[in-house]
PDB file of C-alpha atoms in Angstrom:
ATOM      1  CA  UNK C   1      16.104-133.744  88.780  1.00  0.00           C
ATOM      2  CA  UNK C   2      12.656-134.209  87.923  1.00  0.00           C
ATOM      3  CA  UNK C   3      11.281-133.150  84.467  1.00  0.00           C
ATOM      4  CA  UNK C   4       9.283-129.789  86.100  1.00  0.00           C
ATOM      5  CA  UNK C   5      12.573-128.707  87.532  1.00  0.00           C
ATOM      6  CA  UNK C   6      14.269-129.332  84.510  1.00  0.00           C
ATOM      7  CA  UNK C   7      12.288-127.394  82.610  1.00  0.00           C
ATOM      8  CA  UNK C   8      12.133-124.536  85.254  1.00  0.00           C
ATOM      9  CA  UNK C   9      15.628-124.190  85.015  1.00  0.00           C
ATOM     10  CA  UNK C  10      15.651-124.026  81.548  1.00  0.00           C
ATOM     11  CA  UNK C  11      13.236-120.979  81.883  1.00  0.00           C
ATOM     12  CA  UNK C  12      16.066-119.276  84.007  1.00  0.00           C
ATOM     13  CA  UNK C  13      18.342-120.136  81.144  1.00  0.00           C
ATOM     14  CA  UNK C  14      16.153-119.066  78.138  1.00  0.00           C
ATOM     15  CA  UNK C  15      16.597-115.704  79.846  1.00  0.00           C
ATOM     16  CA  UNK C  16      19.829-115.856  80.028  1.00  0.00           C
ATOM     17  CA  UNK C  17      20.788-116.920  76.852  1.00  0.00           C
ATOM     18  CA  UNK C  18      17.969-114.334  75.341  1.00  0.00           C
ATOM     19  CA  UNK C  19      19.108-110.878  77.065  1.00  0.00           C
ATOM     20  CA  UNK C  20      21.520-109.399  74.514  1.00  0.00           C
ATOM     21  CA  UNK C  21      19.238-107.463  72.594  1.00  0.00           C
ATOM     22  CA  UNK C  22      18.619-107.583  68.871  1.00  0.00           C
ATOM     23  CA  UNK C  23      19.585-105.124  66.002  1.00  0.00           C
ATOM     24  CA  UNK C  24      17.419-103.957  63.081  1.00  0.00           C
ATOM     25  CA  UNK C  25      19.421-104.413  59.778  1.00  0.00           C
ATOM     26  CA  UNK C  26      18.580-104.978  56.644  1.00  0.00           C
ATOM     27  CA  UNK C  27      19.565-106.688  53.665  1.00  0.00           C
ATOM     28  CA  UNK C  28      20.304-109.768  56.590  1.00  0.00           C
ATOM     29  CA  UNK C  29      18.646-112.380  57.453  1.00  0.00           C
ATOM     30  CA  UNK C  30      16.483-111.420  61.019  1.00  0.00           C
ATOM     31  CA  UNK C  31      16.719-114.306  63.518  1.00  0.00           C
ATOM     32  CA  UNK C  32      13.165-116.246  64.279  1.00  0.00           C
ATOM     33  CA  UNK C  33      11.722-115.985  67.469  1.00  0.00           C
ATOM     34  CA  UNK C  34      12.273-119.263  69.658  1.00  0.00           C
ATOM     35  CA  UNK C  35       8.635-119.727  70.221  1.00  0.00           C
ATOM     36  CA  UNK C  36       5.489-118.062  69.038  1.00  0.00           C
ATOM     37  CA  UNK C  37       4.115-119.382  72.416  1.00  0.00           C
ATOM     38  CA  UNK C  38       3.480-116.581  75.143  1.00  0.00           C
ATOM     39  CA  UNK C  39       6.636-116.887  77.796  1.00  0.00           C
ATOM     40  CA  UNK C  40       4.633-117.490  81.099  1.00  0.00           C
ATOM     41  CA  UNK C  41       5.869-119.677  83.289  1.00  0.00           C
ATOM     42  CA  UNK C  42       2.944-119.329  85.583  1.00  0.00           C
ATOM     43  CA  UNK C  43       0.760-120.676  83.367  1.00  0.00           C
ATOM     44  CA  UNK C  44       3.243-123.521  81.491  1.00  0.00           C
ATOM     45  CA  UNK C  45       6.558-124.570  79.912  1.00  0.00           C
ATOM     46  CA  UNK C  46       5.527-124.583  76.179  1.00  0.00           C
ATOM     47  CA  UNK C  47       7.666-121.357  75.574  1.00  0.00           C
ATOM     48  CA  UNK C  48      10.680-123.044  76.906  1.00  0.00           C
ATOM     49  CA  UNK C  49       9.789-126.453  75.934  1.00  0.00           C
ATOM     50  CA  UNK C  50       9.839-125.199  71.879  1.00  0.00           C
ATOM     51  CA  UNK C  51      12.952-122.919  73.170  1.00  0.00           C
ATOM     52  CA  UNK C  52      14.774-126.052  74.260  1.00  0.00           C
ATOM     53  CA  UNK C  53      13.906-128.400  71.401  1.00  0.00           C
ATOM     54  CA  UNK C  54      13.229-126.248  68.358  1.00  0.00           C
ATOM     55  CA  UNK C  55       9.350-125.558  67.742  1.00  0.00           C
ATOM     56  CA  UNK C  56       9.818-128.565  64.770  1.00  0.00           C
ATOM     57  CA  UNK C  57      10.904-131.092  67.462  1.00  0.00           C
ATOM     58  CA  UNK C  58       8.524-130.041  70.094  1.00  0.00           C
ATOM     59  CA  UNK C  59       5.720-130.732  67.720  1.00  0.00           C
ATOM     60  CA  UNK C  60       6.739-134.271  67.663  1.00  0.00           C
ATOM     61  CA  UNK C  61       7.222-134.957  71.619  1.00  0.00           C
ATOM     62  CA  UNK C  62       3.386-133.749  71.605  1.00  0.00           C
ATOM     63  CA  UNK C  63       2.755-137.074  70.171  1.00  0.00           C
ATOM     64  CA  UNK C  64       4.563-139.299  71.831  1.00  0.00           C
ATOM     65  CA  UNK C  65       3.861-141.381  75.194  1.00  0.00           C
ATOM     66  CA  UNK C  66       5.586-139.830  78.380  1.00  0.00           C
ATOM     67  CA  UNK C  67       8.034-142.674  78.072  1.00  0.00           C
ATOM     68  CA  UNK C  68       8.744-142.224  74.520  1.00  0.00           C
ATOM     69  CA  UNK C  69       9.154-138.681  75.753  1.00  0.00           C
ATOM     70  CA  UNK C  70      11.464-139.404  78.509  1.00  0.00           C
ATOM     71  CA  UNK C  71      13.518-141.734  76.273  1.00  0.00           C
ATOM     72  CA  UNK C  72      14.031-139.156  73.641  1.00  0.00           C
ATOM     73  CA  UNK C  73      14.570-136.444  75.960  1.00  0.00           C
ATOM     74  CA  UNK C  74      17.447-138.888  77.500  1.00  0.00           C
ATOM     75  CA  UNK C  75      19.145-138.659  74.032  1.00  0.00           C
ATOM     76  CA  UNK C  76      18.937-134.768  74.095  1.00  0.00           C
ATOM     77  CA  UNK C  77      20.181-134.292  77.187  1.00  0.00           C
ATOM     78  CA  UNK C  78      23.389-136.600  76.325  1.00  0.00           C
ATOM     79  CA  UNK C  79      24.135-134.161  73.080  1.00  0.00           C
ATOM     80  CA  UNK C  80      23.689-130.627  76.094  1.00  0.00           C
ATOM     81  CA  UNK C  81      26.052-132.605  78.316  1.00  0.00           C
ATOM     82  CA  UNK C  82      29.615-131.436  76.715  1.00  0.00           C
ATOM     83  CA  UNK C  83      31.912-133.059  79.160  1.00  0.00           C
ATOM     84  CA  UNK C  84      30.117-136.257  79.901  1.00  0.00           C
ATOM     85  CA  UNK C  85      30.198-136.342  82.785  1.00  0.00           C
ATOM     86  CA  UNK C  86      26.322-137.001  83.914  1.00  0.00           C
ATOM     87  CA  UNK C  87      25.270-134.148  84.278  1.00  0.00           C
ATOM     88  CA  UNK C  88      23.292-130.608  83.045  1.00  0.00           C
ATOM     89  CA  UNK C  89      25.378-127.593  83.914  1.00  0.00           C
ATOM     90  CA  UNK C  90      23.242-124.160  83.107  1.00  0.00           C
ATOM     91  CA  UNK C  91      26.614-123.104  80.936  1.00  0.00           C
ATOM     92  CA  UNK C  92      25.700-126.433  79.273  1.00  0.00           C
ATOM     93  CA  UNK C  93      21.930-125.704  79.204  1.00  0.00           C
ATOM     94  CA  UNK C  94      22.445-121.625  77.506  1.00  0.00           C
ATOM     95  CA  UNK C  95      24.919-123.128  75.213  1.00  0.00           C
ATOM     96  CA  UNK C  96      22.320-125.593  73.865  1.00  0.00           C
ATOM     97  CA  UNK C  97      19.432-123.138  73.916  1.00  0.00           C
ATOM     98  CA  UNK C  98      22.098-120.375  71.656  1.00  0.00           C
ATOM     99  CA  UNK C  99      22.397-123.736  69.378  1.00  0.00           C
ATOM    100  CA  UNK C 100      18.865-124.430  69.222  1.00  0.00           C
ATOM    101  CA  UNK C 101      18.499-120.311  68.087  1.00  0.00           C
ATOM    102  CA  UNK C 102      21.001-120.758  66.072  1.00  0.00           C
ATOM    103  CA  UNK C 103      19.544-124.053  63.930  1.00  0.00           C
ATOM    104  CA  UNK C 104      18.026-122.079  61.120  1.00  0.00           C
ATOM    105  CA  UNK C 105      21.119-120.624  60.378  1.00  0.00           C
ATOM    106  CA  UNK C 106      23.000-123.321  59.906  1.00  0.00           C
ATOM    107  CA  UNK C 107      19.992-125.658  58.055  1.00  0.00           C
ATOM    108  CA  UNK C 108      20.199-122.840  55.632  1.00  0.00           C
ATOM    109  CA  UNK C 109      24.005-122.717  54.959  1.00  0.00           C
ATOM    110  CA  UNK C 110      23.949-126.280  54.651  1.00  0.00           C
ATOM    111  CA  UNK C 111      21.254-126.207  51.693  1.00  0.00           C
ATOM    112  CA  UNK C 112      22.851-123.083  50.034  1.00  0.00           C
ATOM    113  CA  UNK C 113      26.010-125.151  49.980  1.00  0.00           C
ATOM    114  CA  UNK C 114      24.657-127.583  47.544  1.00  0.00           C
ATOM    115  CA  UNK C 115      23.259-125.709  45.509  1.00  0.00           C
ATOM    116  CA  UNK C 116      26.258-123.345  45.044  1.00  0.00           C
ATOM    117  CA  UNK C 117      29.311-125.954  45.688  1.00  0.00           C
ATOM    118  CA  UNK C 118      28.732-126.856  41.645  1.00  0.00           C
ATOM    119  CA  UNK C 119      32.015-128.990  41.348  1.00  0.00           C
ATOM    120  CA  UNK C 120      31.516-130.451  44.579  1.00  0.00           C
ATOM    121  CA  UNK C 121      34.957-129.888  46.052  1.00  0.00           C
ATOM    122  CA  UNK C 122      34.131-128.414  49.572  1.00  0.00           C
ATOM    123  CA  UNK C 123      34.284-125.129  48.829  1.00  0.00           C
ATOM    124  CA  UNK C 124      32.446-122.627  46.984  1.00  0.00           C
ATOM    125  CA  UNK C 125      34.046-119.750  44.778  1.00  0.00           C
ATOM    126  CA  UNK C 126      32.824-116.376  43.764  1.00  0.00           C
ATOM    127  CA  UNK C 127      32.376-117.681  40.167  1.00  0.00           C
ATOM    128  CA  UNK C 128      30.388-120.870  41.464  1.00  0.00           C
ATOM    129  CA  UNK C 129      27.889-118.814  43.463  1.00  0.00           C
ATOM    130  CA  UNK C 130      27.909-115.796  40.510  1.00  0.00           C
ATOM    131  CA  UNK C 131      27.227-118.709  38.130  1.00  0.00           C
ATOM    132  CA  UNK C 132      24.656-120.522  40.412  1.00  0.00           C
ATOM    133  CA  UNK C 133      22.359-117.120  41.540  1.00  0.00           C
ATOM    134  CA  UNK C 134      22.858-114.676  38.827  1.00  0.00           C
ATOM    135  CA  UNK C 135      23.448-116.743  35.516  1.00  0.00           C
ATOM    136  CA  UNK C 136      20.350-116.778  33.982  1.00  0.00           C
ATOM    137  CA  UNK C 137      19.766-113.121  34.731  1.00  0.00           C
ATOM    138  CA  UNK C 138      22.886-111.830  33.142  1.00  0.00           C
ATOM    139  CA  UNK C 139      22.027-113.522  29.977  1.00  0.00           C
ATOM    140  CA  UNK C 140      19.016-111.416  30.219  1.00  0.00           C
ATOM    141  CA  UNK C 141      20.141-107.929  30.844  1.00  0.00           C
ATOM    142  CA  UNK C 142      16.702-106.398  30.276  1.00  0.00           C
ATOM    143  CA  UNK C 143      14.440-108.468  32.938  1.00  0.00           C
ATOM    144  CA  UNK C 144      11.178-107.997  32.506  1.00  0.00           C
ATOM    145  CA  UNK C 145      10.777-107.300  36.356  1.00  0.00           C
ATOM    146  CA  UNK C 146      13.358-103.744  35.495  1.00  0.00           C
ATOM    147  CA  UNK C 147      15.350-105.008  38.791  1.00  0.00           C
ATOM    148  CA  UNK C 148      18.743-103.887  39.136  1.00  0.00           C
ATOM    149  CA  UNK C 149      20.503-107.026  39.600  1.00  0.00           C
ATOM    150  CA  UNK C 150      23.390-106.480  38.179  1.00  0.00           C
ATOM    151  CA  UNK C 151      24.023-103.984  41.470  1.00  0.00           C
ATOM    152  CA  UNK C 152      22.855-106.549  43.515  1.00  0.00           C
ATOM    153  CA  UNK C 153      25.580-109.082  42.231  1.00  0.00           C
ATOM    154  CA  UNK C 154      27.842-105.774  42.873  1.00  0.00           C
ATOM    155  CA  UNK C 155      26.827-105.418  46.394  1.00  0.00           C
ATOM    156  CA  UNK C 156      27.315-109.773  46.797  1.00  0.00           C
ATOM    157  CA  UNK C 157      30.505-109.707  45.200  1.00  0.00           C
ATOM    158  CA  UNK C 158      31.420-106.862  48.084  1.00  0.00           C
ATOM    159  CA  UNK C 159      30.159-108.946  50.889  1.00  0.00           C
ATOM    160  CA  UNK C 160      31.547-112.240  49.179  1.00  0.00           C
ATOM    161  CA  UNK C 161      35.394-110.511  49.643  1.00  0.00           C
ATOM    162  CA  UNK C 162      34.840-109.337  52.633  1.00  0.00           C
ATOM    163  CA  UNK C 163      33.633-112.918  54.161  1.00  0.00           C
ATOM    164  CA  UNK C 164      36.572-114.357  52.199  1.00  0.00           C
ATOM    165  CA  UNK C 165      39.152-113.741  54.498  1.00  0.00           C
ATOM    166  CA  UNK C 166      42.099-114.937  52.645  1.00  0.00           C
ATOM    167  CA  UNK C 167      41.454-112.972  49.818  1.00  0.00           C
ATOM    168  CA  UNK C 168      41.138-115.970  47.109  1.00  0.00           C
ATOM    169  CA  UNK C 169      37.245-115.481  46.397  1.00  0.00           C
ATOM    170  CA  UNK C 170      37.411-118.941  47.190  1.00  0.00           C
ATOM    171  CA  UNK C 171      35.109-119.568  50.600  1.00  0.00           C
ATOM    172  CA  UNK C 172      35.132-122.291  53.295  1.00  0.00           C
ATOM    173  CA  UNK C 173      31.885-123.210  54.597  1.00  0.00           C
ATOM    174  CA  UNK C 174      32.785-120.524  57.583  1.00  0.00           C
ATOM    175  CA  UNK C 175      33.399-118.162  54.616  1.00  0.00           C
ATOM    176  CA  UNK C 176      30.534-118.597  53.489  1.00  0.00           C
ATOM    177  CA  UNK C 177      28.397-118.812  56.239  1.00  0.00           C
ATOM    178  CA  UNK C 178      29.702-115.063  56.922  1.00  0.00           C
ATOM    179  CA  UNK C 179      28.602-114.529  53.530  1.00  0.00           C
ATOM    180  CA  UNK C 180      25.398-115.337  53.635  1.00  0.00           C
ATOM    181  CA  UNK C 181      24.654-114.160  57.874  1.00  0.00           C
ATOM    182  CA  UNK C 182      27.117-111.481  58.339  1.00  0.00           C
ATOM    183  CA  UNK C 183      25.292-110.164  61.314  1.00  0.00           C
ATOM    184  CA  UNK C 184      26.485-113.456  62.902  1.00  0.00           C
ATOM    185  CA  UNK C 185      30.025-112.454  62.544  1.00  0.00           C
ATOM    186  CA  UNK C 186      31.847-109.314  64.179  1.00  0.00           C
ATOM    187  CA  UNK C 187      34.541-108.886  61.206  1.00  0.00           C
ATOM    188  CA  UNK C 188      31.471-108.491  58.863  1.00  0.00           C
ATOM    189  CA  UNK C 189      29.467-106.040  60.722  1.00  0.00           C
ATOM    190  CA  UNK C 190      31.144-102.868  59.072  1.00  0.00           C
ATOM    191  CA  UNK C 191      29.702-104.323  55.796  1.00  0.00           C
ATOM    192  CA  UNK C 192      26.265-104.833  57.524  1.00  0.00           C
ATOM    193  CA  UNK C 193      26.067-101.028  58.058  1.00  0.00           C
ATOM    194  CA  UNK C 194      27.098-100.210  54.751  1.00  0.00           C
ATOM    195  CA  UNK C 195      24.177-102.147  53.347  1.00  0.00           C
ATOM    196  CA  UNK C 196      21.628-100.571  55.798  1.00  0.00           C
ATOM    197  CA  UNK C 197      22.956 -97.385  54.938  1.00  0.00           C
ATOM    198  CA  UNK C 198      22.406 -97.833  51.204  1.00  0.00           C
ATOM    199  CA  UNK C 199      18.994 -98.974  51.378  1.00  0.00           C
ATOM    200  CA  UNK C 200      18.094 -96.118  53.572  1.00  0.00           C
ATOM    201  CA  UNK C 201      19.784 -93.596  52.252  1.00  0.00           C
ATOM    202  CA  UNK C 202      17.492 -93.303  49.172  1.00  0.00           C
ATOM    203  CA  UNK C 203      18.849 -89.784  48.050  1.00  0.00           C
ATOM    204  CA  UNK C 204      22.215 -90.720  48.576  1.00  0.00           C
ATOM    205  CA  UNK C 205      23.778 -88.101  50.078  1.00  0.00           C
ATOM    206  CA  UNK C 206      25.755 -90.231  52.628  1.00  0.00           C
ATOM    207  CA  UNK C 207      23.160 -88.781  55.920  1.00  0.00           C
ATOM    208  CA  UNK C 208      19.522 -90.393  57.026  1.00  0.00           C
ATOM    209  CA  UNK C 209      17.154 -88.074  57.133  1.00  0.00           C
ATOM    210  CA  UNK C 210      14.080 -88.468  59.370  1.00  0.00           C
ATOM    211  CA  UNK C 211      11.988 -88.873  56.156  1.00  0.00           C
ATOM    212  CA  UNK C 212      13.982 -91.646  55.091  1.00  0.00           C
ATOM    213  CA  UNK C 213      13.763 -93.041  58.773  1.00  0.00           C
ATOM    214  CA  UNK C 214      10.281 -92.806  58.808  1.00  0.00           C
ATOM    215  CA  UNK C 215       9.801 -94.190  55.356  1.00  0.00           C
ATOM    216  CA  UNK C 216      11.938 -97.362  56.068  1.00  0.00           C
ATOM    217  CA  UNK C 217      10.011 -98.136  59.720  1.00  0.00           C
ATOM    218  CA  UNK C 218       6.914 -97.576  57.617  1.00  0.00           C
ATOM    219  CA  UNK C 219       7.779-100.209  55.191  1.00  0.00           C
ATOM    220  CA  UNK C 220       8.988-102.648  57.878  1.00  0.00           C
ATOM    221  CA  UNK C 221       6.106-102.312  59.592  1.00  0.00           C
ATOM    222  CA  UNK C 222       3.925-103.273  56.768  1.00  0.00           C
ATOM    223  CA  UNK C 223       6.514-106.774  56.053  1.00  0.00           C
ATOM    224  CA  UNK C 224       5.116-108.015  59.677  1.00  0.00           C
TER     225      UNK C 224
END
């Protein structure tokens, strides 16, 4: 298979691997796209080439020779082959493209972890991450900013126990990784609606009122 066809079927697979639509939430982290590239195969493969790679990564194959290129793509492609046995399967290929997605997500758990494992043990507590985010702050119960973040620690310490599966406020890295992208987990996704609800629900009367719809897409809109 020749690098064109390669990369054609790993259009057909970027689809694939893209079709489950997205929810709105909030208070979670919102997935990047794969690409800010236009998706046109007609025209070229740079949507699927940043797709397959990771925009980062792609940036560097722009500077290398085509046979730097086809030696580091050689590497690649012996990480997307999962049973070794010579060959690209498309299961293979949408497996490594939901990866590739999913990269951010675990880049960021990764440098969370050190800066909230404080004792270094492998595992982070509720006190450790408490300690590590909101320390400071709660010696300063009057921030000059008037945010409320002794509810936010409330609302953490919610989602913290509900990630924490066995109940010891004590997470694993999985724990945490709930923790910190519940919409990445389906045992956390009743938690993920609470949140949205709160922030929505601004009178608090447990309903969404079309003003308070409105209000919210308005502010979203203005984020982008």
């Amino acid at each position: 298979m020749d690098l064109r066809q390669f990369l054609m079927c790993l259009s057909l697979c970027t689809v694939c691997a893209l079709s489950k639509p997205t929810e709105k939430k909030e208070r979670v982290h919102h997935e990047p796209q794969l690409s800010d590239k236009p998706h046109d195969d007609a025209q070229n493969f740079d949507y699927d080439h940043d797709a397959f790679l990771g925009a980062e990564e792609a940036k560097t194959f722009d500077q290398l020779t085509p046979e730097e290129s086809k030696e580091r793509l050689g590497k690649i492609v012996s990480k997307i082959d999962g049973d070794k046995d010579g060959f690209v399967t498309v299961d293979e290929l949408k497996d490594w493209i939901k990866f590739a997605q999913k990269r951010w997500i675990y880049e960021d758990v990764e440098r969370q972890w050190k800066g909230h494992d404080l004792n270094e043990d492998g595992l982070v507590s509720w006190e450790e991450y408490k300690n590590a985010t909101y320390g400071y702050i709660l010696d300063d119960p009057d921030p000059d900013d008037g945010f409320n973040y002794k509810q936010m620690m409330m609302r953490d310490e919610r989602r913290f126990k509900i990630a924490d599966k066995d109940g010891d406020l004590i997470a694993t890295k999985e724990e945490f990784t709930a923790f910190l992208h519940p919409e990445e987990y389906d045992y956390m996704k009743d938690i993920v609606v609470q949140e949205t609800m709160e922030d929505i629900d601004k009178n608090a009367d447990g309903f969404i009122d079309l003003e308070e719809y409105i209000g919210r897409q308005t502010y979203q809109g203005g984020d982008r």
